[in-house]
XYZ file of C-alpha atoms in Angstrom:
559
model
C -6.994 -23.569 13.544
C -10.057 -22.752 14.738
C -9.133 -19.503 16.060
C -7.905 -17.119 13.049
C -11.227 -18.899 10.794
C -14.909 -16.492 10.797
C -16.129 -19.422 11.826
C -15.890 -23.013 13.979
C -14.039 -25.200 12.349
C -14.326 -28.063 15.107
C -17.365 -28.959 17.923
C -15.758 -32.278 19.285
C -12.272 -30.848 19.668
C -10.870 -30.090 23.125
C -9.173 -25.885 23.081
C -8.031 -23.179 24.555
C -7.165 -19.976 23.333
C -3.579 -18.774 25.038
C -3.991 -14.932 23.441
C -3.770 -12.597 26.572
C -1.268 -11.577 28.609
C 2.162 -13.515 28.152
C 5.761 -12.891 30.046
C 7.957 -10.843 27.060
C 11.605 -9.580 27.554
C 14.013 -8.864 25.015
C 17.206 -9.721 24.368
C 19.650 -7.875 21.815
C 22.889 -9.340 23.268
C 21.038 -12.271 22.243
C 22.647 -14.184 25.518
C 19.095 -16.510 26.106
C 19.596 -19.803 25.058
C 22.661 -20.028 26.161
C 21.345 -19.087 29.805
C 18.175 -20.552 29.549
C 15.997 -18.724 29.731
C 13.393 -21.558 28.308
C 14.157 -22.725 31.695
C 13.772 -19.579 33.944
C 12.228 -17.166 32.814
C 14.258 -13.654 33.323
C 12.322 -12.279 36.548
C 13.142 -8.268 34.459
C 9.991 -9.411 32.210
C 7.009 -7.647 31.755
C 3.990 -8.151 30.120
C 3.011 -8.203 26.066
C -0.372 -9.284 25.174
C -0.884 -11.830 22.176
C -1.437 -11.415 18.871
C 0.356 -8.196 18.761
C 3.614 -6.571 17.059
C 6.138 -5.886 19.970
C 7.350 -3.421 18.029
C 4.124 -1.629 19.607
C 5.695 -1.291 22.712
C 7.193 1.788 24.519
C 11.167 2.200 24.007
C 11.135 -1.133 20.734
C 9.897 0.738 18.013
C 13.034 -0.360 16.178
C 13.807 -3.406 17.741
C 14.388 -5.961 15.288
C 16.372 -8.578 16.807
C 15.135 -11.682 19.864
C 12.427 -11.573 21.732
C 10.548 -14.753 25.327
C 7.915 -15.081 25.547
C 6.427 -16.818 28.124
C 2.662 -18.166 29.050
C 1.716 -20.981 31.933
C -1.836 -23.099 30.678
C -3.232 -26.065 32.622
C -4.243 -29.252 31.168
C -4.961 -32.781 30.955
C -3.356 -35.732 30.087
C -3.093 -35.433 26.375
C -1.378 -35.549 22.886
C -0.632 -31.775 23.644
C -0.655 -29.866 19.377
C -0.048 -26.184 19.893
C -0.959 -24.507 16.847
C 0.335 -21.173 15.790
C -1.465 -18.480 13.376
C 2.028 -16.687 12.457
C 5.592 -15.460 14.484
C 7.310 -12.583 12.844
C 10.595 -13.887 12.307
C 11.879 -17.449 12.832
C 10.726 -19.320 16.176
C 12.057 -21.647 18.518
C 9.441 -22.976 20.851
C 9.849 -25.041 24.425
C 7.431 -26.656 26.669
C 8.780 -27.749 29.711
C 12.046 -26.271 29.941
C 12.570 -28.668 27.221
C 13.680 -27.633 22.857
C 9.799 -28.878 21.175
C 11.224 -27.183 17.597
C 11.534 -24.399 15.520
C 9.628 -22.600 12.294
C 11.136 -19.941 9.922
C 9.280 -17.125 8.405
C 6.142 -15.153 9.370
C 2.866 -15.397 7.459
C 2.210 -18.578 7.547
C 1.161 -21.911 10.931
C 2.999 -23.873 11.868
C 1.663 -26.412 15.067
C 3.966 -28.770 17.911
C 2.830 -31.846 19.280
C 3.756 -33.462 22.704
C 3.053 -35.395 24.892
C 2.131 -34.241 28.660
C 0.453 -34.969 32.026
C -2.428 -32.696 33.410
C -0.742 -29.972 35.494
C 0.494 -26.965 34.668
C 2.901 -26.209 32.477
C 4.879 -23.384 31.227
C 5.375 -22.378 27.087
C 8.343 -20.318 25.979
C 9.051 -18.854 22.175
C 12.209 -17.824 21.368
C 11.061 -14.796 18.764
C 14.223 -13.779 16.215
C 12.226 -11.262 14.382
C 16.988 -9.831 12.555
C 16.900 -9.668 8.617
C 19.819 -9.471 5.999
C 20.546 -8.771 2.029
C 21.461 -12.497 1.447
C 19.096 -16.028 2.318
C 16.279 -14.170 4.563
C 12.611 -14.094 3.529
C 11.396 -10.938 3.223
C 14.878 -9.747 2.589
C 16.209 -6.682 4.854
C 15.832 -3.692 2.232
C 11.619 -3.451 1.980
C 9.651 -1.404 1.436
C 7.314 -2.155 4.237
C 7.809 -2.455 7.699
C 9.057 -5.026 9.851
C 7.061 -5.606 12.641
C 8.290 -8.182 15.218
C 6.309 -10.679 17.411
C 3.629 -13.786 17.262
C 1.630 -11.621 15.488
C -2.102 -14.290 15.068
C -3.350 -16.139 17.613
C -1.876 -19.577 19.201
C -4.229 -22.070 20.520
C -3.744 -25.517 22.405
C -5.759 -28.627 21.802
C -6.092 -31.053 23.994
C -6.278 -34.826 22.158
C -6.664 -38.092 23.791
C -8.397 -40.496 21.472
C -6.814 -40.651 17.332
C -6.995 -37.817 14.824
C -7.431 -36.340 11.978
C -4.538 -34.047 10.772
C -4.690 -33.409 8.115
C -6.991 -33.531 5.255
C -7.697 -31.650 1.267
C -10.585 -31.502 -0.443
C -10.130 -31.656 -4.123
C -12.375 -31.149 -7.387
C -13.035 -31.689 -10.912
C -16.627 -29.852 -12.382
C -17.846 -31.149 -15.937
C -17.843 -29.039 -18.629
C -21.506 -28.138 -18.219
C -19.567 -26.234 -14.391
C -22.939 -28.468 -13.313
C -21.472 -31.338 -11.043
C -18.013 -31.803 -9.654
C -16.724 -35.240 -8.508
C -14.931 -34.871 -5.367
C -11.818 -36.625 -3.948
C -10.701 -36.091 -0.381
C -7.212 -36.801 1.062
C -7.095 -37.875 4.875
C -4.400 -38.781 7.625
C -5.273 -40.042 11.196
C -2.939 -39.688 13.593
C -3.347 -42.729 16.001
C -1.355 -41.549 18.751
C 0.997 -44.085 20.514
C -1.676 -47.072 18.297
C -0.236 -48.532 15.382
C -3.981 -48.714 13.925
C -6.630 -47.352 15.213
C -10.824 -48.349 14.628
C -13.256 -45.113 13.038
C -16.876 -44.873 11.793
C -15.146 -42.323 9.490
C -18.672 -39.705 8.581
C -18.762 -37.125 5.411
C -21.309 -33.917 5.362
C -21.967 -30.999 2.996
C -24.194 -29.628 3.949
C -25.490 -31.957 6.888
C -25.926 -33.915 4.342
C -24.293 -37.700 4.583
C -22.268 -38.759 1.668
C -19.518 -41.054 3.207
C -19.513 -43.679 6.402
C -18.082 -46.005 7.228
C -15.985 -48.077 9.666
C -12.180 -48.600 8.666
C -8.649 -48.975 10.131
C -6.517 -46.123 10.069
C -3.351 -46.523 10.623
C -1.040 -43.138 11.740
C 0.790 -41.749 8.752
C -1.756 -43.763 5.716
C -2.767 -40.891 3.268
C -7.029 -42.294 2.976
C -8.215 -41.235 -0.531
C -11.886 -40.962 -0.628
C -12.935 -40.697 -4.508
C -16.161 -41.045 -6.273
C -18.470 -38.570 -4.270
C -20.673 -36.568 -7.020
C -22.188 -33.553 -5.798
C -24.974 -33.010 -9.489
C -26.312 -29.558 -10.138
C -24.279 -27.565 -7.781
C -24.087 -23.688 -7.242
C -21.354 -22.233 -8.278
C -18.810 -19.863 -6.569
C -18.966 -16.800 -8.364
C -17.288 -13.223 -8.222
C -19.504 -11.132 -6.430
C -22.144 -13.899 -6.174
C -20.292 -16.739 -3.563
C -22.115 -20.144 -2.961
C -20.191 -22.060 0.316
C -20.199 -25.705 0.663
C -20.302 -26.664 4.306
C -18.217 -29.902 4.263
C -17.625 -31.472 7.685
C -15.348 -34.582 8.817
C -16.345 -36.644 11.369
C -14.816 -39.677 13.090
C -16.030 -41.570 17.377
C -13.622 -38.723 17.996
C -12.685 -35.981 15.982
C -14.408 -33.152 13.287
C -13.000 -30.571 11.115
C -15.340 -28.614 9.521
C -14.097 -26.558 5.826
C -15.786 -23.987 4.008
C -15.677 -24.515 0.029
C -16.981 -22.690 -2.796
C -16.472 -24.472 -7.103
C -15.158 -22.144 -9.314
C -12.645 -22.353 -12.122
C -10.118 -19.928 -13.667
C -8.635 -19.862 -16.270
C -6.100 -17.981 -18.753
C -6.228 -19.270 -22.737
C -5.498 -16.351 -25.686
C -4.724 -13.257 -23.161
C -7.844 -13.244 -21.766
C -8.128 -14.422 -17.945
C -11.756 -16.570 -18.243
C -13.750 -17.346 -14.914
C -16.361 -20.004 -14.193
C -16.046 -19.465 -18.538
C -16.939 -16.001 -18.877
C -14.273 -13.155 -19.667
C -13.435 -11.521 -16.330
C -11.503 -8.116 -16.455
C -9.873 -8.231 -13.195
C -10.063 -4.605 -11.701
C -8.039 -5.135 -8.211
C -6.617 -3.958 -5.997
C -2.939 -3.985 -3.606
C -3.112 -4.311 -0.171
C -0.463 -4.291 2.960
C -1.959 -6.169 5.909
C -1.357 -3.712 8.136
C -2.448 -0.836 10.553
C -0.667 2.248 11.874
C -1.679 0.299 15.198
C -1.436 -2.457 14.955
C 1.097 -3.743 12.821
C 0.637 -7.213 10.831
C -1.636 -8.370 13.850
C -4.894 -6.423 12.734
C -7.916 -7.471 14.639
C -10.988 -8.772 12.543
C -12.861 -5.605 12.621
C -11.159 -4.315 11.130
C -10.355 -6.646 8.259
C -14.152 -6.746 7.452
C -14.496 -3.069 7.484
C -11.598 -3.660 4.400
C -13.440 -5.407 3.089
C -16.764 -3.206 3.099
C -14.039 -0.823 1.588
C -12.511 -3.127 -1.298
C -16.234 -4.472 -1.976
C -18.285 -0.426 -1.978
C -14.581 0.962 -4.732
C -16.047 -2.382 -6.747
C -13.042 -4.758 -6.887
C -13.479 -8.052 -7.496
C -9.825 -9.019 -6.423
C -7.196 -8.287 -4.121
C -3.511 -8.584 -4.553
C -2.601 -9.579 -0.948
C 1.221 -7.416 -0.883
C 3.532 -9.006 0.101
C 2.854 -12.135 1.973
C 0.005 -14.596 2.068
C -2.930 -12.175 3.809
C -5.118 -13.974 7.886
C -7.707 -16.214 7.555
C -10.330 -14.025 8.345
C -9.626 -11.219 6.124
C -9.878 -14.837 3.167
C -12.996 -16.151 4.837
C -14.377 -11.783 3.795
C -13.964 -12.450 0.311
C -14.991 -15.438 0.451
C -18.519 -15.004 1.538
C -18.047 -10.991 -0.302
C -17.193 -12.968 -3.372
C -13.819 -11.053 -4.549
C -10.856 -13.198 -5.498
C -7.927 -12.939 -4.401
C -3.858 -13.260 -5.678
C -1.398 -15.287 -2.378
C 2.411 -14.462 -2.571
C 5.199 -15.216 -0.424
C 7.396 -12.084 0.613
C 10.424 -12.229 -1.565
C 10.796 -8.625 -2.685
C 14.110 -7.377 -5.320
C 15.996 -10.133 -3.952
C 19.198 -9.092 -6.391
C 21.057 -12.406 -8.199
C 23.669 -12.727 -4.800
C 20.440 -13.576 -2.989
C 18.410 -15.533 -5.624
C 21.224 -17.863 -5.879
C 21.550 -19.001 -2.107
C 21.097 -22.418 -1.540
C 19.264 -21.591 1.948
C 16.694 -18.767 -0.487
C 15.587 -21.830 -2.060
C 14.978 -24.243 0.978
C 13.551 -20.971 2.328
C 11.427 -20.498 -0.180
C 10.350 -24.045 -1.283
C 9.310 -24.005 2.049
C 6.805 -21.071 1.919
C 5.030 -22.119 -1.642
C 4.426 -25.270 0.673
C 3.226 -23.895 3.376
C 1.356 -21.348 1.945
C -0.655 -24.199 -0.803
C -1.211 -26.078 1.671
C -2.722 -24.122 4.346
C -5.044 -22.007 2.086
C -5.682 -24.129 -0.248
C -9.954 -24.221 0.533
C -10.452 -20.878 -0.065
C -11.749 -20.452 -3.102
C -11.519 -16.575 -3.192
C -7.350 -17.753 -3.842
C -7.193 -17.353 -8.033
C -3.130 -16.888 -7.994
C -0.430 -17.666 -6.643
C 2.316 -14.834 -6.488
C 5.881 -16.950 -7.056
C 7.843 -13.915 -6.033
C 7.774 -9.896 -6.795
C 10.208 -7.681 -8.344
C 13.431 -9.324 -8.170
C 16.396 -10.238 -10.614
C 14.291 -12.303 -13.233
C 17.135 -10.345 -15.641
C 19.168 -12.972 -14.554
C 20.412 -16.811 -14.123
C 19.692 -16.994 -10.968
C 16.459 -15.384 -11.025
C 15.547 -18.113 -14.239
C 16.521 -21.150 -12.030
C 14.426 -20.064 -9.224
C 11.501 -19.339 -10.940
C 11.199 -22.626 -13.434
C 12.475 -24.803 -9.884
C 9.386 -22.474 -7.883
C 6.907 -22.674 -10.714
C 7.375 -26.606 -11.188
C 7.240 -26.986 -7.388
C 3.730 -24.577 -7.380
C 1.393 -26.176 -10.417
C 2.535 -29.537 -9.282
C 1.288 -28.785 -5.631
C -1.167 -26.963 -7.692
C -3.238 -26.767 -10.985
C -6.339 -25.376 -10.350
C -5.011 -21.774 -10.152
C -3.063 -19.465 -11.861
C 1.143 -19.082 -11.131
C 2.117 -15.157 -11.681
C 4.477 -12.839 -10.792
C 5.195 -8.971 -10.556
C 7.870 -8.249 -12.753
C 9.266 -4.489 -13.126
C 12.110 -5.408 -15.721
C 9.460 -6.506 -18.810
C 11.341 -5.091 -21.423
C 15.042 -8.180 -20.390
C 12.700 -10.136 -17.948
C 13.791 -13.973 -18.685
C 10.975 -15.906 -16.674
C 7.816 -14.965 -18.783
C 7.438 -18.700 -19.716
C 7.225 -19.997 -16.307
C 3.437 -18.023 -15.552
C 0.185 -18.377 -16.678
C -0.237 -14.760 -16.103
C 1.966 -11.055 -16.966
C 1.898 -9.089 -14.540
C 3.800 -5.779 -14.784
C 4.918 -2.699 -12.990
C 5.599 0.506 -14.105
C 5.680 4.125 -12.132
C 5.245 6.430 -14.714
C 4.827 9.796 -14.629
C 6.336 8.781 -10.858
C 9.741 7.696 -10.575
C 10.162 8.295 -13.987
C 8.137 9.640 -17.437
C 4.993 11.840 -17.657
C 1.926 11.122 -18.405
C 2.306 11.000 -22.063
C 4.802 8.101 -21.376
C 1.970 5.516 -20.913
C 1.007 5.405 -24.755
C 3.638 4.354 -25.176
C 3.806 1.961 -23.055
C 0.975 0.144 -23.264
C 1.527 0.464 -27.104
C 4.568 -1.527 -26.374
C 3.202 -4.276 -24.578
C 2.445 -6.564 -27.836
C 5.362 -6.264 -29.257
C 7.149 -7.370 -26.712
C 4.673 -10.003 -25.166
C 5.334 -11.537 -29.327
C 9.187 -11.524 -28.603
C 9.271 -12.817 -25.436
C 7.473 -15.585 -27.219
C 4.281 -15.751 -24.842
C 1.415 -13.354 -27.154
C -0.988 -15.624 -25.739
C -0.969 -15.104 -22.550
C -2.985 -12.712 -20.572
C -1.793 -9.148 -19.110
C -2.669 -6.944 -15.414
C -0.650 -4.177 -14.621
C -0.327 -5.530 -11.214
C 1.343 -2.084 -9.787
C 0.857 1.514 -11.290
C 0.836 5.012 -8.841
C 2.552 7.210 -7.142
C 2.390 9.111 -3.189
C -0.643 11.852 -2.628
C -0.492 12.462 1.243
C -3.844 13.560 2.462
C -5.618 16.052 2.867
C -3.176 17.998 0.150
C -4.755 19.977 -2.515
C -4.326 23.176 -4.735
C -4.627 24.319 -8.048
C -1.872 23.605 -8.666
C -2.568 19.940 -9.238
C 1.342 18.627 -8.816
C 3.040 16.053 -7.342
C 2.265 14.759 -4.472
C -1.417 17.129 -4.448
C -4.755 14.375 -4.279
C -5.256 15.755 -7.473
C -2.334 14.731 -9.316
C -2.987 10.220 -7.999
C -6.543 10.872 -9.128
C -5.828 11.652 -12.574
C -2.700 9.316 -12.802
C -4.487 6.680 -11.918
C -7.970 7.777 -14.222
C -5.172 7.634 -17.069
C -3.958 4.763 -16.191
C -6.713 2.507 -15.772
C -8.144 4.422 -18.801
C -6.172 3.019 -20.803
C -5.587 -0.737 -19.403
C -9.533 -0.895 -21.013
C -8.911 0.614 -23.910
C -5.776 -1.736 -25.100
C -7.370 -5.173 -24.410
C -5.117 -5.143 -21.153
C -7.159 -8.587 -18.923
C -7.103 -6.138 -15.624
C -4.961 -3.554 -13.367
C -4.597 -3.768 -9.761
C -3.934 -0.030 -8.395
C -1.150 0.391 -5.581
C -2.350 0.352 -3.460
C -5.329 0.406 -1.265
C -3.664 2.202 1.933
C -0.661 4.088 2.748
C 1.415 1.445 5.369
C 4.557 2.531 7.671
C 7.530 1.838 5.289
C 11.325 0.124 6.435
C 13.427 3.107 8.650
C 15.491 2.502 5.851
C 14.313 4.209 3.275
C 13.466 7.605 3.274
C 9.874 8.160 2.168
C 7.410 11.450 3.833
C 5.957 11.026 6.878
C 7.689 7.957 6.232
C 5.756 6.043 4.994
C 4.932 4.829 1.724
C 1.731 7.291 0.569
C 0.465 5.506 -2.195
C -2.819 3.982 -0.621
C -5.657 5.598 -2.028
C -6.878 5.576 0.908
C -4.340 6.909 4.386
C -3.083 4.795 6.725
C -6.794 4.942 8.735
C -9.130 4.723 5.733
C -9.410 8.077 4.885
C -10.322 8.372 1.457
C -8.205 10.107 -1.051
C -9.917 11.613 -4.247
C -8.208 8.866 -5.724
C -10.715 5.927 -3.575
C -13.021 7.413 -6.035
C -11.999 7.852 -8.965
C -10.842 3.743 -8.584
C -14.817 3.867 -8.250
C -16.024 5.093 -10.771
C -13.698 3.436 -12.873
C -14.818 0.456 -11.219
C -17.781 0.725 -11.950
C -18.799 -1.224 -14.863
């Protein structure tokens, strides 16, 4: 979908953005389906801009129930594809009064199809942003805000001829990392025909690498191998090179940006393009106090510029897939990314629920499919701070790990744990990632020395002594502008000293990287008691104003 990328994905397709004004109505009694609002929208509806989070509408700040959206549009006789960039919650979609399909889970794309005739059409979407503490992902109790709404762009495409339904571009590099052998998988949709004859061409940086007339069947997977590029330019940290891949038929085309690189974990180290790499990371919520999850592109770019200026070489998307816009900017700047699904803090009872497993696997499947071509993504995060010291956590982590590794073996697997001493699941990932907040929730500065002393011992006891270890979360809160001579908790001085100590010890003790918690202050859940109702551990405040610790991290990451 080209509405979220910063480059144009298609030239031949007839697409139309549905962003802008939509009719909108909340449904606190959940009666809309029974009253068939999809066929007769309430007359007392108001208007809302899409994409957005409805919580910024007056009077809806703490509304997390069901709401309905309606958009009218014109199209010609066609096979219609409707693309949703993300809907925060459970979406049910109706076209012209008829049920079209559904999707569960925010932050991920979905598309629906229907054959339509020329004329005006009515698109209605029911969005349920409710959550519980058993099997919704995320759970109700999370340390971020539960925004609801159509949070990313919506687009329609009119197809009258066979089109490319999906594609996947994979590659293997030779030992010298000088040549790339490409493998391309394609799926064609021949509309209502059993098969179609077409000219299929592939261009890389405008040079033809494949061209052939062939017959295709709907649902058939076309596999193209033996496409080799010699003397390639690598996509490197801080020095990225992106190849432009264009797949074209007589009627359709798709364009993708890819980069050639290799990451592996070996003997306590992380290697990128065969060179040891220390991860200089930051945790970032894709959230803004004026926009929620619907962060505009100019703010996404500014965040990347700030992250680059700070000297970071990797971002952890905490705790959900980030937009293609943000990742495109990372691709362009040569900054790495850790992408994970929004499973935070799941207890054994939630981990044991079969719906949790079903939804978690579906999210991993969608995340990998949709973000596969971003060279910046080097780690798939299975979950975060779940009960990984339980049998339920063990079984779910094993299942997720096997699924992700089978689906994409080119990246590392990871999850962040706060149960390192008794964690049962460390065998299932390539990287060990630790979340600790000594000197804030418990303990003091001096406890960090003992903590780092114990890491090799505990790793050996868990039979993971050969795996690299990163500090995936550490930090403390500071209120922007709070500065005094006592340098006590909540001051910007205390936060700065804490981060300086932990990053310094990490570099001294052979840790493979650090991820500061966090980039900017973010709105917290209304049921969590936090100062200003924000998680204030950002090294910037929510409006991206730097605290003292921003300059400390920049200094510590200057090597």
